[in-house]
PDB file of C-alpha atoms in Angstrom:
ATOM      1  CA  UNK A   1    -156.480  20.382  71.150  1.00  0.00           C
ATOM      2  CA  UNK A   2    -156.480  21.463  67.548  1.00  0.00           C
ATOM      3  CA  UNK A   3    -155.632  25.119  68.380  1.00  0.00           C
ATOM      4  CA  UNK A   4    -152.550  23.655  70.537  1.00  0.00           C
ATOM      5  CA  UNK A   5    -151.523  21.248  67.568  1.00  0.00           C
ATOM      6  CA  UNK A   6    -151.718  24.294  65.331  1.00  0.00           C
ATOM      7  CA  UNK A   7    -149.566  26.456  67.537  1.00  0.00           C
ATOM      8  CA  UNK A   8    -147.355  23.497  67.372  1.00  0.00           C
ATOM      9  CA  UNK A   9    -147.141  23.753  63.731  1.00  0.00           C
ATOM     10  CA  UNK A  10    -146.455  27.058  63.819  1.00  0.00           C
ATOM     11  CA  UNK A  11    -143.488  26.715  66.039  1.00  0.00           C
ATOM     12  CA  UNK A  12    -141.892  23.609  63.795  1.00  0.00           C
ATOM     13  CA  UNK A  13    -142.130  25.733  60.589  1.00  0.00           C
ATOM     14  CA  UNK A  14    -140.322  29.201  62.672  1.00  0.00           C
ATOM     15  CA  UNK A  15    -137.564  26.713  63.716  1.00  0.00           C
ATOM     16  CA  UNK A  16    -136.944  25.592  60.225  1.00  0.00           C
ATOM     17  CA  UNK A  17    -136.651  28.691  59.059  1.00  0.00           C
ATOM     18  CA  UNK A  18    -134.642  29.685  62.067  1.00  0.00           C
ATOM     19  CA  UNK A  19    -132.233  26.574  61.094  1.00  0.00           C
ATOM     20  CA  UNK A  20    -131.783  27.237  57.213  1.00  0.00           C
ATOM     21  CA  UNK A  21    -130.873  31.328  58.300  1.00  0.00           C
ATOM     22  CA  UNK A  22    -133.684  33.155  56.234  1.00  0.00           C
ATOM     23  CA  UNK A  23    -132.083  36.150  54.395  1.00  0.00           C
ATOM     24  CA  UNK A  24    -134.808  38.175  52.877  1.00  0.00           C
ATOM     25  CA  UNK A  25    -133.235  41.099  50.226  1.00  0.00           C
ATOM     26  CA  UNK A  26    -135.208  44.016  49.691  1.00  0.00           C
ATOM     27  CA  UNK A  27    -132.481  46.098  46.908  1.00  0.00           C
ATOM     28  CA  UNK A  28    -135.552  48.503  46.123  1.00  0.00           C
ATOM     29  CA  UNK A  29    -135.722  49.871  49.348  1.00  0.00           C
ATOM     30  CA  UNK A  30    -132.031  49.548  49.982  1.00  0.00           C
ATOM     31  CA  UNK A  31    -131.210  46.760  52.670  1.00  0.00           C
ATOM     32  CA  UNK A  32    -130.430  43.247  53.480  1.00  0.00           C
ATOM     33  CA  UNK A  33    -132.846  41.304  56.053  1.00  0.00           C
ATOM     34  CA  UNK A  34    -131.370  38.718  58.534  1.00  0.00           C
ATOM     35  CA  UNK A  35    -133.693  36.626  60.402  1.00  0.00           C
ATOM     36  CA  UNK A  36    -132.186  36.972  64.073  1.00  0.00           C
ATOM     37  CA  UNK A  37    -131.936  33.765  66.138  1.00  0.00           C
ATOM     38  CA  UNK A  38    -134.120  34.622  68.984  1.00  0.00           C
ATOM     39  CA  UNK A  39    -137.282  33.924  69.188  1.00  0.00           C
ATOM     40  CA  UNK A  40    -140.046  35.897  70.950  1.00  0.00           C
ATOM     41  CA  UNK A  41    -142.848  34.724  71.534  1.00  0.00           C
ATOM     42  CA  UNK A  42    -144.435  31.287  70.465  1.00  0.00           C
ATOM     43  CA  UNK A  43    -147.504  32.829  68.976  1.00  0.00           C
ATOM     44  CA  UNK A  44    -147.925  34.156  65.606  1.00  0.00           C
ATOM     45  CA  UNK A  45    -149.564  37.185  65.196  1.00  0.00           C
ATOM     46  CA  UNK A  46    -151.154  38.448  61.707  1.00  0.00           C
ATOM     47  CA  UNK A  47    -149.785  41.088  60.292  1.00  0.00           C
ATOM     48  CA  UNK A  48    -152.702  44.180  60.368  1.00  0.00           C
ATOM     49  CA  UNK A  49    -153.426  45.721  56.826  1.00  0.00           C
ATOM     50  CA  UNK A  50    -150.973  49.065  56.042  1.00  0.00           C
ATOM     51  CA  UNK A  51    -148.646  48.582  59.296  1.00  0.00           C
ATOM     52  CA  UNK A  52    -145.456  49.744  58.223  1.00  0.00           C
ATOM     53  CA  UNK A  53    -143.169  45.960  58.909  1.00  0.00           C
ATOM     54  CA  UNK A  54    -139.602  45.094  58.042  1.00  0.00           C
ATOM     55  CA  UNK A  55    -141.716  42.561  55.199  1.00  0.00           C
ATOM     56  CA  UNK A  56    -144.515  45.070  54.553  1.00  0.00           C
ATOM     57  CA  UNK A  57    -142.361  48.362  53.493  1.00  0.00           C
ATOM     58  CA  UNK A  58    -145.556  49.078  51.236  1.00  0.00           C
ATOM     59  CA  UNK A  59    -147.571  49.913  54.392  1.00  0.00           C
ATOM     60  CA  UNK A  60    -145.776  52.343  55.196  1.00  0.00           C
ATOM     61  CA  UNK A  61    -145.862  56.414  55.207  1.00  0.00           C
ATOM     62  CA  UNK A  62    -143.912  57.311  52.433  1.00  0.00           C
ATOM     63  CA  UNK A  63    -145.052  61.193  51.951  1.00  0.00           C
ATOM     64  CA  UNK A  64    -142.539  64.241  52.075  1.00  0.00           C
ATOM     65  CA  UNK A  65    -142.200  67.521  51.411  1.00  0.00           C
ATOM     66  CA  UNK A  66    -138.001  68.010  51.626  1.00  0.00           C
ATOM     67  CA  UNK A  67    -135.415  65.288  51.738  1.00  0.00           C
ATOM     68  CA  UNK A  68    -135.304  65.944  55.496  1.00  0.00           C
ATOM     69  CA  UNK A  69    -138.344  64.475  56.207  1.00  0.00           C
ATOM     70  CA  UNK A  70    -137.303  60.776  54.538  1.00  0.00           C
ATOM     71  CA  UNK A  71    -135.278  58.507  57.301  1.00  0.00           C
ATOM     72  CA  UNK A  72    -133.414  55.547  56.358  1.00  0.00           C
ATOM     73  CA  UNK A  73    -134.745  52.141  58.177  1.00  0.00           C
ATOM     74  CA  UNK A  74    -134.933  48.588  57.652  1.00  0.00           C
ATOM     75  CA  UNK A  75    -138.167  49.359  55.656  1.00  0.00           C
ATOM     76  CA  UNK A  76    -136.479  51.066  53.416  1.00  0.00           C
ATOM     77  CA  UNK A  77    -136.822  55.466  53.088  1.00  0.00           C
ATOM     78  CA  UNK A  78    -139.921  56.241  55.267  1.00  0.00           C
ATOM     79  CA  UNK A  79    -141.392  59.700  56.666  1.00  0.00           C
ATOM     80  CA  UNK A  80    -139.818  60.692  59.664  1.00  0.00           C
ATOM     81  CA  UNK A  81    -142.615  60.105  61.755  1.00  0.00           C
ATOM     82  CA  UNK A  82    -143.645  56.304  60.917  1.00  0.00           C
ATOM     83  CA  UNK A  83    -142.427  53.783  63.105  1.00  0.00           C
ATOM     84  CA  UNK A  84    -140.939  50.874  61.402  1.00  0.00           C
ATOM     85  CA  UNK A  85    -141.722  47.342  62.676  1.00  0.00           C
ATOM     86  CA  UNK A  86    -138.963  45.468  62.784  1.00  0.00           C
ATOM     87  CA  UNK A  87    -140.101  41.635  63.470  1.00  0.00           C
ATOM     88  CA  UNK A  88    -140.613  39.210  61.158  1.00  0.00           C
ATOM     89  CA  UNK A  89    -143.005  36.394  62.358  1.00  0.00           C
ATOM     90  CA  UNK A  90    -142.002  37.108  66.019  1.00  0.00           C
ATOM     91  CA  UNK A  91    -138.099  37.358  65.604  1.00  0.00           C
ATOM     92  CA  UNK A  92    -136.067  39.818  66.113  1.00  0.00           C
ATOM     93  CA  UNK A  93    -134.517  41.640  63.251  1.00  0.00           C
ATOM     94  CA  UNK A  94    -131.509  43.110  61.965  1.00  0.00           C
ATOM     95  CA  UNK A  95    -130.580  44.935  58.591  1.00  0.00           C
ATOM     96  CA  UNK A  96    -127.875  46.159  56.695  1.00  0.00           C
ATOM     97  CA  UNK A  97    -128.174  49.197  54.767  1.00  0.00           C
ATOM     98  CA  UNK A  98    -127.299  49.425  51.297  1.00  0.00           C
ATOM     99  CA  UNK A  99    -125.047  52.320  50.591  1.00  0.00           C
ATOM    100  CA  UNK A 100    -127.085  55.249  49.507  1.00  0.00           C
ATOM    101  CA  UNK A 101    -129.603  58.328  50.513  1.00  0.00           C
ATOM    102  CA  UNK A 102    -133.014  59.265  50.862  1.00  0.00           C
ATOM    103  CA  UNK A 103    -134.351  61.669  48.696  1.00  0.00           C
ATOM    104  CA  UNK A 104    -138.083  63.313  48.346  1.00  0.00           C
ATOM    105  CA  UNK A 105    -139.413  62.743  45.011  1.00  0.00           C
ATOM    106  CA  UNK A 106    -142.679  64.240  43.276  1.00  0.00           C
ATOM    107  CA  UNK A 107    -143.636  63.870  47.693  1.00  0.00           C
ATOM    108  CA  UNK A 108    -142.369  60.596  48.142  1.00  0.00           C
ATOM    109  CA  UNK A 109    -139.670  59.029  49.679  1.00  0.00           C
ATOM    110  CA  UNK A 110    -137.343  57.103  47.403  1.00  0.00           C
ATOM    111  CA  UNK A 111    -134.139  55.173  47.702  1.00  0.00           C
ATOM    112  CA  UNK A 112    -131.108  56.365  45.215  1.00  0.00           C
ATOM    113  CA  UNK A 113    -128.294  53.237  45.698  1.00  0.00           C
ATOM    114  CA  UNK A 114    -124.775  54.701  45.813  1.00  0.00           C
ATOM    115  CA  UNK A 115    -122.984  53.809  42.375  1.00  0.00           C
ATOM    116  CA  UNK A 116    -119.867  51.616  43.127  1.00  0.00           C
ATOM    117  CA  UNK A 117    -116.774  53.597  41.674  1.00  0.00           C
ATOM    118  CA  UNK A 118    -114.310  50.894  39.759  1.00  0.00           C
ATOM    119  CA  UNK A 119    -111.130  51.048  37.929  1.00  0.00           C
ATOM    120  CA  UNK A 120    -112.295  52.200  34.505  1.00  0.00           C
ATOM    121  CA  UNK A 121    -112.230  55.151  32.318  1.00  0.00           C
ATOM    122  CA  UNK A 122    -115.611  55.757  32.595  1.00  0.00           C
ATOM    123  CA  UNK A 123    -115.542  56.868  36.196  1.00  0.00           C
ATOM    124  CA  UNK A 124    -112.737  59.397  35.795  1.00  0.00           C
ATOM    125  CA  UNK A 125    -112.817  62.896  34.729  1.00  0.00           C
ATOM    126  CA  UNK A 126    -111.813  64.450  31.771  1.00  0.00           C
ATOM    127  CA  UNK A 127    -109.426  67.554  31.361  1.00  0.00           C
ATOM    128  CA  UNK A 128    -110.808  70.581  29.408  1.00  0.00           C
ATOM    129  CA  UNK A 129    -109.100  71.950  26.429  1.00  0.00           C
ATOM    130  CA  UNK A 130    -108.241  74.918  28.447  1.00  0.00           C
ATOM    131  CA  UNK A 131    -106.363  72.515  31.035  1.00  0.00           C
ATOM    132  CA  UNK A 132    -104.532  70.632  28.731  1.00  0.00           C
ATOM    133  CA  UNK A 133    -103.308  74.527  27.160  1.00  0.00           C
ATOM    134  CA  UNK A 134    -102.229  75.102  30.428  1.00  0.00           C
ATOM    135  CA  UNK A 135    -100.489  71.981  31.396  1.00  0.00           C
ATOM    136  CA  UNK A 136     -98.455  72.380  28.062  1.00  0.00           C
ATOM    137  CA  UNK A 137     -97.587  76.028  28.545  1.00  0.00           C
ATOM    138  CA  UNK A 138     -96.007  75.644  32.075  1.00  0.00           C
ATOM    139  CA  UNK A 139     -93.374  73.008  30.265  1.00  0.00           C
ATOM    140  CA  UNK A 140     -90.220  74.758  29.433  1.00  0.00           C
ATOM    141  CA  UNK A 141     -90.316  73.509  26.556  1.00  0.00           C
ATOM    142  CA  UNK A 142     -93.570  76.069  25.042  1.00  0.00           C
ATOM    143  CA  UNK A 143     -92.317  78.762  27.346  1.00  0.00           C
ATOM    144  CA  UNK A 144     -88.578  78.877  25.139  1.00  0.00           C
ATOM    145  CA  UNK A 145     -90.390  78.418  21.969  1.00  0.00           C
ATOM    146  CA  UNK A 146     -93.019  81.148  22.318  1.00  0.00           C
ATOM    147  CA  UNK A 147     -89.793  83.536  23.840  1.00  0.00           C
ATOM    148  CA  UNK A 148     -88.205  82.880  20.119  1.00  0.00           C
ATOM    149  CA  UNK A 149     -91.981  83.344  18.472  1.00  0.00           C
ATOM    150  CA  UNK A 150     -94.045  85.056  20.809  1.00  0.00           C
ATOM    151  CA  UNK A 151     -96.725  85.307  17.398  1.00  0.00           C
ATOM    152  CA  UNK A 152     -96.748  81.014  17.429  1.00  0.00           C
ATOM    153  CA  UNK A 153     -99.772  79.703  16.429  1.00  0.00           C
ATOM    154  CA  UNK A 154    -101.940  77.119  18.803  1.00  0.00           C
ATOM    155  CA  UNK A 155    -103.576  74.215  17.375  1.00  0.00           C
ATOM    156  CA  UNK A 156    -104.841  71.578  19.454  1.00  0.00           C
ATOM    157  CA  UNK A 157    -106.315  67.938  18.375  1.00  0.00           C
ATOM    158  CA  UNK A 158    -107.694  65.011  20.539  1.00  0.00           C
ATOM    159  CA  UNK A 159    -106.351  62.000  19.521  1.00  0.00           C
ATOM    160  CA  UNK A 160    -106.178  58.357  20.688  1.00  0.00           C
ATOM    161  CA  UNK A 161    -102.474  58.413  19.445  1.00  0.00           C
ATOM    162  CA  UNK A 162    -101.425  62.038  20.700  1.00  0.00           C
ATOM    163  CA  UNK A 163     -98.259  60.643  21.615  1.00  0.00           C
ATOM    164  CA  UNK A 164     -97.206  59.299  18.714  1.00  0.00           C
ATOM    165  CA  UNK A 165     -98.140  62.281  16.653  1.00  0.00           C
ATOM    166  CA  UNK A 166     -95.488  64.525  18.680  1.00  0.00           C
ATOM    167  CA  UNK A 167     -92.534  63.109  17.123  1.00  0.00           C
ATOM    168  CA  UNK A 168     -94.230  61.844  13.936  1.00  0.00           C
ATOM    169  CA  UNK A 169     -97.640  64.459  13.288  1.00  0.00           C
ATOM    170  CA  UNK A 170     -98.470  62.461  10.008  1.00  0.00           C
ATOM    171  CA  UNK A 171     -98.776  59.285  12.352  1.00  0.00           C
ATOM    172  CA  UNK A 172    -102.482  56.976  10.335  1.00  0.00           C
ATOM    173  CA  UNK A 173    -104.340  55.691  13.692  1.00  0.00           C
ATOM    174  CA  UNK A 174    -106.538  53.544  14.017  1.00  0.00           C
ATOM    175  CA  UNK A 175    -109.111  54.820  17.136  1.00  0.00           C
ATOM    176  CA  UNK A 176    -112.408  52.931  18.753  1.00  0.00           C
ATOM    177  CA  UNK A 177    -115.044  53.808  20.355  1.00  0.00           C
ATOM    178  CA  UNK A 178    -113.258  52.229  23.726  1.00  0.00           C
ATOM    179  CA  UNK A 179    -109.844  54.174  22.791  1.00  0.00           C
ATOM    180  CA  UNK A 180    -108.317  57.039  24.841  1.00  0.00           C
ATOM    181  CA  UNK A 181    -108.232  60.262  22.930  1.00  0.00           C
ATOM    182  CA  UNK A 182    -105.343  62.465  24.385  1.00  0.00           C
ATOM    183  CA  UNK A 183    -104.632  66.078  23.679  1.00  0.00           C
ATOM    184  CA  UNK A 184    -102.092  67.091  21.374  1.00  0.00           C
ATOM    185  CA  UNK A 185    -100.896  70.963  22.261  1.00  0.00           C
ATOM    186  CA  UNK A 186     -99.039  72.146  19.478  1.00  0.00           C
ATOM    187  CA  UNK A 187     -97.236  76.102  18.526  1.00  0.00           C
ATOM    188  CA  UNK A 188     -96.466  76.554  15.489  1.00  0.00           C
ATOM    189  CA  UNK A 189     -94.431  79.593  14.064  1.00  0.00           C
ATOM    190  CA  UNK A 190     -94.589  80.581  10.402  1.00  0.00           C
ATOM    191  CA  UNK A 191     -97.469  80.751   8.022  1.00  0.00           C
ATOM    192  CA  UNK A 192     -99.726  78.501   7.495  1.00  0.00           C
ATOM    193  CA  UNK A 193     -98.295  75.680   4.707  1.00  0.00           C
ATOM    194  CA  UNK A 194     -95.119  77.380   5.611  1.00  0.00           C
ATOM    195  CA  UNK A 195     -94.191  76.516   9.096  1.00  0.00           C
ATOM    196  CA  UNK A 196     -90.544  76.442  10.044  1.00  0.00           C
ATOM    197  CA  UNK A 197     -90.614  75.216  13.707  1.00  0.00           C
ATOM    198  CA  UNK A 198     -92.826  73.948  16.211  1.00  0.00           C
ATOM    199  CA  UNK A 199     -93.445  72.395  19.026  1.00  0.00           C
ATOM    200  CA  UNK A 200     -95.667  69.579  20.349  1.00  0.00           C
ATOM    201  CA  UNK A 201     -96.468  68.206  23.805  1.00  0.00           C
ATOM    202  CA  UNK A 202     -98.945  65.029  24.786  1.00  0.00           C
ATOM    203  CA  UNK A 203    -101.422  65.480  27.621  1.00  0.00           C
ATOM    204  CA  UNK A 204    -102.914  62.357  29.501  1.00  0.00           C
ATOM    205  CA  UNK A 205    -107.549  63.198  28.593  1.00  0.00           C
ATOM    206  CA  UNK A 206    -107.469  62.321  32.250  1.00  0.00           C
ATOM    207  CA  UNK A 207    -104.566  62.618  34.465  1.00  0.00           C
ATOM    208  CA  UNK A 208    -103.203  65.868  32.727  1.00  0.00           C
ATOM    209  CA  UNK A 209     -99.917  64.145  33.087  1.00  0.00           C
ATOM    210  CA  UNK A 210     -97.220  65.445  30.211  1.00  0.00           C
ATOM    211  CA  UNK A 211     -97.165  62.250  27.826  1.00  0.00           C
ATOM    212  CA  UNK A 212     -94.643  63.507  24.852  1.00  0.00           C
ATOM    213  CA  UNK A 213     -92.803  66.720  24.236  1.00  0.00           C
ATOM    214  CA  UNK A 214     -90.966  67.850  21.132  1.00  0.00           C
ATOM    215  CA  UNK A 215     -88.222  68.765  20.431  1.00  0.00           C
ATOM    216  CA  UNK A 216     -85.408  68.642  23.709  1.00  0.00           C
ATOM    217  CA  UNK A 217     -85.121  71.218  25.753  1.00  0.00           C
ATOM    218  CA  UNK A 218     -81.641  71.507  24.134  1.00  0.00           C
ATOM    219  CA  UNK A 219     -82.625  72.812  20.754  1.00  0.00           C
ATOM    220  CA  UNK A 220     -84.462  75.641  21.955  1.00  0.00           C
ATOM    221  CA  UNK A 221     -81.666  76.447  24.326  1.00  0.00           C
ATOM    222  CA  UNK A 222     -78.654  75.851  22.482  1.00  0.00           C
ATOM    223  CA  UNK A 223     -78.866  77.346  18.026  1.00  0.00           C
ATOM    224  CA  UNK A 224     -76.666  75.236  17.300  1.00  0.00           C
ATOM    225  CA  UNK A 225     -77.824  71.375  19.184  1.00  0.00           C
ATOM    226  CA  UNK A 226     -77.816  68.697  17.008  1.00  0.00           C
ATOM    227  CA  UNK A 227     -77.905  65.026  16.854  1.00  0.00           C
ATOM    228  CA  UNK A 228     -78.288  63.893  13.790  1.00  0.00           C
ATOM    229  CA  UNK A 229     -76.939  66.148   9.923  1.00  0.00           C
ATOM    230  CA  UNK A 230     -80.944  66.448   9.202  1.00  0.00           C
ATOM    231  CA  UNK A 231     -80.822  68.696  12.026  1.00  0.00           C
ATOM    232  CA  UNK A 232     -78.989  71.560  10.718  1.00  0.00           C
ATOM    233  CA  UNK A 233     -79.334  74.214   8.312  1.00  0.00           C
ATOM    234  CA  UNK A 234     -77.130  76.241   6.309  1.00  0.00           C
ATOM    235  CA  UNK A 235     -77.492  79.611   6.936  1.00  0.00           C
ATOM    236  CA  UNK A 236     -77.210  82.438   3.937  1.00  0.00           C
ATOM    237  CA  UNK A 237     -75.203  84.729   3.448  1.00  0.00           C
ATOM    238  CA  UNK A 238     -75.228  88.527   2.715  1.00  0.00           C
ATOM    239  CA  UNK A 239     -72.984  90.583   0.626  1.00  0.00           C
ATOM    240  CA  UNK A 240     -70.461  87.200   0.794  1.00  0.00           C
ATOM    241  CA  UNK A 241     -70.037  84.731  -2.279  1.00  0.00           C
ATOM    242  CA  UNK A 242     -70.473  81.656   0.010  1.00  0.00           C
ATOM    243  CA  UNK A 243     -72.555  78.862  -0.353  1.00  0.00           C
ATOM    244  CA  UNK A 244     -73.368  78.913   3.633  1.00  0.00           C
ATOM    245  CA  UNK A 245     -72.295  81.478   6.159  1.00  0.00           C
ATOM    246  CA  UNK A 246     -72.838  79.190   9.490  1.00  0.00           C
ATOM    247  CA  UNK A 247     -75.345  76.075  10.717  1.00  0.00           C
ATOM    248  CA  UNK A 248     -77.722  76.337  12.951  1.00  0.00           C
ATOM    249  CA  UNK A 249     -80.708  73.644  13.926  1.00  0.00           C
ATOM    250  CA  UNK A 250     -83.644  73.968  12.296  1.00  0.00           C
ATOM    251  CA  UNK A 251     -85.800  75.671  15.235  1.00  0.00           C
ATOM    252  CA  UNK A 252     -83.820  78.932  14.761  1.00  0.00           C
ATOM    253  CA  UNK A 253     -84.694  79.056  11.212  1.00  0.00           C
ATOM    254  CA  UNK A 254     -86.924  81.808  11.557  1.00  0.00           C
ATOM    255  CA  UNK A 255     -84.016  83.716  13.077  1.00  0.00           C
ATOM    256  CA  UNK A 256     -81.835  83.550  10.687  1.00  0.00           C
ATOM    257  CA  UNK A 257     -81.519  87.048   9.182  1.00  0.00           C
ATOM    258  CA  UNK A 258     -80.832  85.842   5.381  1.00  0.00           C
ATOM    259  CA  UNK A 259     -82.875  82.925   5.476  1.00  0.00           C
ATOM    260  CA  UNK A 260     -81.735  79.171   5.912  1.00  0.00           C
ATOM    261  CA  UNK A 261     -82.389  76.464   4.071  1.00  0.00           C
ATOM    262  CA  UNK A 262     -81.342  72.297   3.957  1.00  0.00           C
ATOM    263  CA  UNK A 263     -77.468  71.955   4.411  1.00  0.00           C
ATOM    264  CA  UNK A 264     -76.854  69.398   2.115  1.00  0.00           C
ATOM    265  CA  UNK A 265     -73.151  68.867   2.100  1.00  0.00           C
ATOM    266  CA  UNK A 266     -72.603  71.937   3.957  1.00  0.00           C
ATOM    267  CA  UNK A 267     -73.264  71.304   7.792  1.00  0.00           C
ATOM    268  CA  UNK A 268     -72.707  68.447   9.774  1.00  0.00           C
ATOM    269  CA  UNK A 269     -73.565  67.350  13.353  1.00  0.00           C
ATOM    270  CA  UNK A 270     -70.017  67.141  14.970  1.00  0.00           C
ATOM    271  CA  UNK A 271     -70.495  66.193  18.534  1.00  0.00           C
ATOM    272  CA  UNK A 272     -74.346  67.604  18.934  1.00  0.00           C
ATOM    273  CA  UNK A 273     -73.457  70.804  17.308  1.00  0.00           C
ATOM    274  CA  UNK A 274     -74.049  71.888  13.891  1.00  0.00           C
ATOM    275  CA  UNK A 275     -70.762  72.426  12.333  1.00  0.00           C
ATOM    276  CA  UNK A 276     -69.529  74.174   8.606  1.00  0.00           C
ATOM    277  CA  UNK A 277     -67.791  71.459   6.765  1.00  0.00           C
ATOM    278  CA  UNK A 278     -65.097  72.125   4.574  1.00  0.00           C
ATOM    279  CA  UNK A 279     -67.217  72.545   1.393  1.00  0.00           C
ATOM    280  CA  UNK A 280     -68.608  76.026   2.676  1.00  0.00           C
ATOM    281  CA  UNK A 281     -65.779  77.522   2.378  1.00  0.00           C
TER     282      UNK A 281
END
């Protein structure tokens, strides 16, 4: 009688946990435990010291020589050749696997979880210098200007305000730790403390998307593109008593044969081109 009213007992506590849907999770080993809703048998049976169970994954064979020999089951990374038991207190069982892979470590099977890739920086690769050169010399933009000065100096900077620094170099920022730092790709022609013209393009640190270029394509196509007066020089003259002997925008300044300096009053932007006023003459 008692050993029926303990088998009784037994049963009322399995179908309480059967009712309240026992989840048992095992992240170390890499999977979820469901208690399944059948139940086998109405006896309980002790668990034997080191079997290898869904809720005794330290009983099991863990040794390994290669990663090949570790297998994935619901008691976690095991050797290939143990068998794991999966009931729990005479139920069935199922699992789901965490994402991830065996692997065999110092001869031992271990679990490595798959790291979750999200939306921030930190998962994304950065471009090389050497990219971000290359991304700026396909524009058409470097490819004109090194034509004119094949001899252009590169300098390059990272800089969590790259963009800003193409129109405006002498741009103060103000970077953190959490801050992108973008490349700025820069040729320079002329010596250094002396340069004359240059050219600047912004490269995403991750994307390698083009940010910023300077100046328009229409400068380095055109000598004498303007949009503004600032954007013109006067050109000198030689072997002619003339204050200015034609305007041209300040890119081509290292073209000009006898030098060029600040218009002044002499060159004005007439319709985006640099144009002699009437005091040159």
């Amino acid at each position: 009688m008692k050993k029926e009213k303990l088998k009784r007992t037994k049963l009322e506590k399995l179908k309480k946990k059967m009712k309240n849907k026992i989840k048992i999770t095992l992240t170390g080993i890499g999977i979820w435990v469901i208690v399944g809703i059948v139940l086998i048998s109405g006896c309980v049976e002790e668990e034997k010291p080191g079997s290898c169970t869904i809720n005794n994954p330290s009983g099991c064979n863990l040794s390994c020589e290669a990663d090949t020999e570790c297998e994935r089951t619901c008691c976690g990374c095991i050797n290939e050749n143990e068998n794991c038991v999966t009931e729990l207190d005479g139920m069935s069982v199922q699992c789901m696997l965490v994402p991830g892979e065996c692997r065999c470590v110092n001869k031992k099977c271990e679990f490595f979880e798959e790291q979750p890739k999200n939306d921030t920086l930190e998962n994304e690769t950065k471009i090389t210098e050497e990219q971000a050169i290359a991304t700026a010399r396909a524009t058409e933009e470097v490819q004109r200007f090194l034509e004119l000065y094949p001899d252009a100096e590169l300098k390059t900077l990272q800089s969590c305000c790259a963009s800003g620094k193409v129109l405006r170099p002498d741009m103060m920022c103000k970077c953190t730790a959490n801050s992108k730092s973008d490349w700025l790709i820069e040729y320079l022609a002329g010596d250094e403390g002396d340069y004359y013209a240059s050219v600047r393009i912004a490269v995403d640190e991750y994307s390698g998307e083009i940010l910023a270029k300077y100046p328009k394509i229409e400068y380095l196509n055109n000598t004498t593109y303007c949009e503004k007066n600032e954007d013109c020089l006067c050109l000198g003259c030689s072997g002619v008593a003339r204050p200015c002997c034609g305007c041209w925008n300040f890119i081509y300044k290292g073209k000009a044969f006898a030098g060029a300096w600040p218009s002044g009053n002499y060159c004005e932007c007439v319709n985006n081109t640099c144009t002699e006023s009437e005091k040159s003459e």
